Short mmCIF file of C-alpha atoms in Angstrom, two decimals:
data_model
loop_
_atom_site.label_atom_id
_atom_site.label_comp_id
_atom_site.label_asym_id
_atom_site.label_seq_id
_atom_site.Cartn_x
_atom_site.Cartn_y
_atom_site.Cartn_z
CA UNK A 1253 0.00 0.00 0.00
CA UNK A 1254 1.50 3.10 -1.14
CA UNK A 1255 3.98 2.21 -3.20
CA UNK A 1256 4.94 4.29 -6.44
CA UNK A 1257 3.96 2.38 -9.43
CA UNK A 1258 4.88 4.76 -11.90
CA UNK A 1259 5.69 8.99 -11.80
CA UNK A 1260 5.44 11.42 -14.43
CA UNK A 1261 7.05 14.85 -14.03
CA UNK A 1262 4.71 18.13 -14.65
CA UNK A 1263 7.02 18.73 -18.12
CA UNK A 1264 6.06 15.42 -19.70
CA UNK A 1265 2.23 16.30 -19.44
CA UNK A 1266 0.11 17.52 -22.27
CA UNK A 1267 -1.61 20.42 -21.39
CA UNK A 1268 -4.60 20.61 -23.67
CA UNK A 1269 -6.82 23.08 -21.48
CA UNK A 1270 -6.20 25.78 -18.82
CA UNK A 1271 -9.13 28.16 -17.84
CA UNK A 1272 -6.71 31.05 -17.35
CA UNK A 1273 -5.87 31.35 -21.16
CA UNK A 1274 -9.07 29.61 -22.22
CA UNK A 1275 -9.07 29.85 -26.27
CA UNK A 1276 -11.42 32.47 -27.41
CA UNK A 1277 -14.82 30.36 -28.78
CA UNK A 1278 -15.86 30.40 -32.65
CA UNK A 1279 -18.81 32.56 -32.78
CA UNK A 1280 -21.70 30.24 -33.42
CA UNK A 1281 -24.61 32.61 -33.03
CA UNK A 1282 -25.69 31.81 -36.56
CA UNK A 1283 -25.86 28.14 -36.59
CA UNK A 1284 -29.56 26.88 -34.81
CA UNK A 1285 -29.55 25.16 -31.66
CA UNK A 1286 -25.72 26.58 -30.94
CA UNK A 1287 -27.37 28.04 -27.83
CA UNK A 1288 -28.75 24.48 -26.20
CA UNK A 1289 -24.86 22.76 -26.61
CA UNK A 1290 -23.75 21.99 -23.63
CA UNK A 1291 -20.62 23.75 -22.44
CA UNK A 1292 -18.41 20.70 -20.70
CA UNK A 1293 -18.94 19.41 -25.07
CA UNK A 1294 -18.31 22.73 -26.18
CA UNK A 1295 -14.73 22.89 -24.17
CA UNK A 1296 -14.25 18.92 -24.79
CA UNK A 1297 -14.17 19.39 -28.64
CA UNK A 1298 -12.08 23.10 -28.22
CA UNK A 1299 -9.33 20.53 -26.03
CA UNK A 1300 -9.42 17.94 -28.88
CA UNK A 1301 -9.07 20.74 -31.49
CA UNK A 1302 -5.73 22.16 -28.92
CA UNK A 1303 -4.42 18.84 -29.05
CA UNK A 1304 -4.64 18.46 -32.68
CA UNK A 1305 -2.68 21.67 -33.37
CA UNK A 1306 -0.49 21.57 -30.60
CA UNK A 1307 0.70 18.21 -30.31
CA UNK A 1308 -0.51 15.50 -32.43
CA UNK A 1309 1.30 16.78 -35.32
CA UNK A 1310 4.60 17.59 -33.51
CA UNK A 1311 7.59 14.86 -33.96
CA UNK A 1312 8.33 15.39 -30.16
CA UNK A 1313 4.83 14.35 -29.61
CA UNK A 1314 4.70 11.03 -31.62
CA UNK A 1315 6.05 8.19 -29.61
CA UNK A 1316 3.22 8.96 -27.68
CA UNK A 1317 0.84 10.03 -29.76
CA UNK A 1318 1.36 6.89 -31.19
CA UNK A 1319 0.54 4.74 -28.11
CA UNK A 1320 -3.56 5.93 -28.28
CA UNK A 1321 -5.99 3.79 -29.63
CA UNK A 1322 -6.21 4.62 -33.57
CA UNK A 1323 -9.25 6.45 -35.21
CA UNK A 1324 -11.75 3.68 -36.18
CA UNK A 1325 -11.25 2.34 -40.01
CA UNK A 1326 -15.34 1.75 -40.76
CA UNK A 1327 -17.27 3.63 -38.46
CA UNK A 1328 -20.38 2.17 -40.50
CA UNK A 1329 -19.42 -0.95 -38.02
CA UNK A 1330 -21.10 0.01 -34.64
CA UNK A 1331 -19.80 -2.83 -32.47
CA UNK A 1332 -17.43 -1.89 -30.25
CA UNK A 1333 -17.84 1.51 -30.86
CA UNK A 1334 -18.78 4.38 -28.45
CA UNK A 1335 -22.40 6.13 -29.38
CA UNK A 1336 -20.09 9.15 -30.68
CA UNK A 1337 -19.01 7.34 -33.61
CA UNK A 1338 -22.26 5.72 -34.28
CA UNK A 1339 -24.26 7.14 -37.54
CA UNK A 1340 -26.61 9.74 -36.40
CA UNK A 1341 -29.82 7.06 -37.83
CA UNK A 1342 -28.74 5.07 -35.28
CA UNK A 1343 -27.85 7.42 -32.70
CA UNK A 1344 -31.81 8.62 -33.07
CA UNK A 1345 -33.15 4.75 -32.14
CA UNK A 1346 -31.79 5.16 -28.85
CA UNK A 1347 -34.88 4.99 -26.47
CA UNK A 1348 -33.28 7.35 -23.94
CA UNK A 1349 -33.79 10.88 -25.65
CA UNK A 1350 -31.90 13.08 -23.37
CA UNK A 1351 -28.84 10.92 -24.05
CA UNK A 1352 -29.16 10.13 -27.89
CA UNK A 1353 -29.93 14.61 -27.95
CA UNK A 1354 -26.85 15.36 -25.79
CA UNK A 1355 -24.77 12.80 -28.43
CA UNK A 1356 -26.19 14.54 -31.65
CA UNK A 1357 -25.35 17.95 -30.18
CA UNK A 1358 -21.73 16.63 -29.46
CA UNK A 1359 -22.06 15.66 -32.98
CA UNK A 1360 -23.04 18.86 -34.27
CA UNK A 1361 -20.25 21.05 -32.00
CA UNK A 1362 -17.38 18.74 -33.62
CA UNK A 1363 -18.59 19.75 -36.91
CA UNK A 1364 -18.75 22.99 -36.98
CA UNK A 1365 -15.63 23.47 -34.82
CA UNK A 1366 -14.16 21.62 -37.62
CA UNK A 1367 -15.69 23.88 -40.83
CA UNK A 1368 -14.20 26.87 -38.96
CA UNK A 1369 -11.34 25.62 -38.22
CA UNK A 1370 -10.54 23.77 -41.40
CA UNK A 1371 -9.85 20.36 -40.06
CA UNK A 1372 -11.19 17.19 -40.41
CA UNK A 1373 -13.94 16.43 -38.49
CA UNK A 1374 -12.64 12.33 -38.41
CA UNK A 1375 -9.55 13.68 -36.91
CA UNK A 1376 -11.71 16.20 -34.66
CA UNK A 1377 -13.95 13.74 -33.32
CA UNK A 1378 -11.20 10.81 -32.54
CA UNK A 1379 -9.31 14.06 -30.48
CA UNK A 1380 -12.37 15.15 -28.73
CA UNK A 1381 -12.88 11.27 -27.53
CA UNK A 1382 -9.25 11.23 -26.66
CA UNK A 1383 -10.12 14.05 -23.93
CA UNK A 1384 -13.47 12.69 -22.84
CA UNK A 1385 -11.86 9.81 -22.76
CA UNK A 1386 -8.34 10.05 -21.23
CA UNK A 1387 -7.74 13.69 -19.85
CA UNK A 1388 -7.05 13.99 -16.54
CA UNK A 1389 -8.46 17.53 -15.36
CA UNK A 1390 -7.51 19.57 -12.21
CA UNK A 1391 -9.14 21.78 -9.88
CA UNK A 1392 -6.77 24.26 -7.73
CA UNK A 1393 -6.82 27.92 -6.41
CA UNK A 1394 -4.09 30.21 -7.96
CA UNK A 1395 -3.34 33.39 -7.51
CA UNK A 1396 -4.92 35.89 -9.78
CA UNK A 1397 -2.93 36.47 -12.52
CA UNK A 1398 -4.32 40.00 -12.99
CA UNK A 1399 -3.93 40.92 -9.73
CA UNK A 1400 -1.11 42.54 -8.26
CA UNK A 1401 1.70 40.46 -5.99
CA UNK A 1402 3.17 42.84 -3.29
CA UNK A 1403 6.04 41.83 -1.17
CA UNK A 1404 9.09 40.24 -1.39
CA UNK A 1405 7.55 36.65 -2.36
CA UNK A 1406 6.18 37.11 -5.14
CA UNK A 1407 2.51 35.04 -5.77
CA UNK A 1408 2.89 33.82 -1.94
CA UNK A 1409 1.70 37.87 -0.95
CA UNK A 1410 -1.10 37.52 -3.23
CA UNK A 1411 -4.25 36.84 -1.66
CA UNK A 1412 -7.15 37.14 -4.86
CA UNK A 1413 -7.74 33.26 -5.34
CA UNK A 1414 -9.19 32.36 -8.36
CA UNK A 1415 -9.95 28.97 -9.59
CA UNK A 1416 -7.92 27.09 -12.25
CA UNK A 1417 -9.14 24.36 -14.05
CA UNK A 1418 -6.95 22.35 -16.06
CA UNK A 1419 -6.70 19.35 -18.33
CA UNK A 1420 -3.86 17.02 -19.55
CA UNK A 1421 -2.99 13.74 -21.18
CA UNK A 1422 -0.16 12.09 -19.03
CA UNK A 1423 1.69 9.68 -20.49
CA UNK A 1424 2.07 5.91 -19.00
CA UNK A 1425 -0.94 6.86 -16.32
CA UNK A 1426 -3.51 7.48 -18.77
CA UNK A 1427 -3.41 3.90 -20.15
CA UNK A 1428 -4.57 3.02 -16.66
CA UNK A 1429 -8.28 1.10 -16.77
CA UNK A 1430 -10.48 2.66 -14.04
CA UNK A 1431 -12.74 0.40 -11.54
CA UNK A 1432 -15.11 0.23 -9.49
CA UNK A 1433 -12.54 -1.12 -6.89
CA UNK A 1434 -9.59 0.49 -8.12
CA UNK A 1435 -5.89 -0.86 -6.90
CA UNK A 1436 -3.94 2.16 -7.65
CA UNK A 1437 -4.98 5.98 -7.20
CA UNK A 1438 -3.44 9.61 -8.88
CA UNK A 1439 -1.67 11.56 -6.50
CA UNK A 1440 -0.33 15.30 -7.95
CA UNK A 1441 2.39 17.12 -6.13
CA UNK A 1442 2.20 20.96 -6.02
CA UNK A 1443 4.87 23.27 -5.04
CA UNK A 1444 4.18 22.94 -1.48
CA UNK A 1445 4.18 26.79 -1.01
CA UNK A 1446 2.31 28.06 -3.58
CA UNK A 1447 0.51 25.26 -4.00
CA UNK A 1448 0.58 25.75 -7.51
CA UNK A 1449 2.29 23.60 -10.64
CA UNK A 1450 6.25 24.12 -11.46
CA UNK A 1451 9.24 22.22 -12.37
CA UNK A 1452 9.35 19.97 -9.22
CA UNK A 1453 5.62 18.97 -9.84
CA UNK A 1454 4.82 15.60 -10.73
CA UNK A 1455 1.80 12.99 -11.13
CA UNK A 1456 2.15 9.76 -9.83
CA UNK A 1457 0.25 6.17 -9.18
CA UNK A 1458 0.39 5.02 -6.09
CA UNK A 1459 -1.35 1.41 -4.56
CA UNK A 1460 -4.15 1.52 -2.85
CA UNK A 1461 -3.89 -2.42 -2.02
CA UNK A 1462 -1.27 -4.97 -2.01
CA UNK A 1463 -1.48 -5.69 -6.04
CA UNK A 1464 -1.41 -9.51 -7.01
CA UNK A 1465 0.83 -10.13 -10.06
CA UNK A 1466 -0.96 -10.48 -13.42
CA UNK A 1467 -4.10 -8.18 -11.72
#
């Protein structure tokens, strides 16, 4: 119990979304039913699209890049699919309506996103399911970066808090399964004064439970 299974410094972590330099939205005032999309879809595709043009087409990026699960050859072929890939005829003979709507909004985000942006919408939607999938997202209070730090210690003397919310892809953890009795558990280190992300920050996996081999 408590043993480190594997540790990822801060560095090696994709950052794909940070509330304090959130990405100004595409202006969808035009298209009907823009206002009804849900925002947590609206920022999942807008991390997808970051990821895209930020690292999946950088070299540095590739060996892992490489290691998530390819974009689907025949989506036509539902089985073993998630509902976001399905066709939207057979998104629409789900039963549950509030869940087959939410899914053809998600579809409808991804594709405009993509128009505007002039990327593919295959590539688009395998990204966005890489975040809704994978990401890891974070939840601290920071010092307000508009606000003004007085003393000699810098962010410590500044007391406006403001929330940060984060995401990332971390390398080696995120190919972790999750369960409903789950043998190992995230821990993130913080500079301990700030309590705040820098160079000695790190993710880790720790056990929860003594871990049987082959488990």
């Amino acid at each position: 119990r408590g043993e480190l299974l594997v540790e990822v410094p801060y560095g090696a972590a994709l950052l794909v979304g940070d509330t304090l330099r959130r990405p100004v939205y595409d202006d969808f005032s035009s298209i009907p039913g823009s206002d009804r999309w849900d925002d947590e879809d609206v920022e999942d595709v807008y991390q997808g699209l970051e990821f895209l043009s930020t690292f999946a087409k950088d070299g540095e990026y590739s060996p892992y890049v490489s290691t998530l699960p390819p974009r689907p050859d025949d989506v036509a072929k539902t089985e073993g699919l998630p509902p976001d890939y399905w066709p939207r005829g057979t998104i629409e003979q789900i039963q549950i309506q509030d869940y087959s709507s939410r899914i053809l909004s998600r579809k409808d985000v991804i594709e405009n996103v993509a128009a505007i942006n002039r990327v593919s919408v295959e590539d688009l939607q395998w990204a966005t399911w890489m975040m809704r999938s994978r990401r890891f997202t974070t939840w601290n209070m920071v010092g307000d970066p508009n606000g003004e730090d007085k003393g000699l210690f810098g962010k410590m003397a500044n007391q406006n808090k403001v929330e940060q919310i984060q995401g990332f892809l971390i390398p080696l953890i995120d190919m972790a399964n999750h369960a409903q009795d789950p043998n190992a558990a995230l821990k993130i280190s913080v500079n301990r004064w700030t309590r705040e992300f820098d160079e000695s920050s790190t993710f880790a996996l720790r056990a929860l439970r003594p871990i049987r081999k082959g488990e």
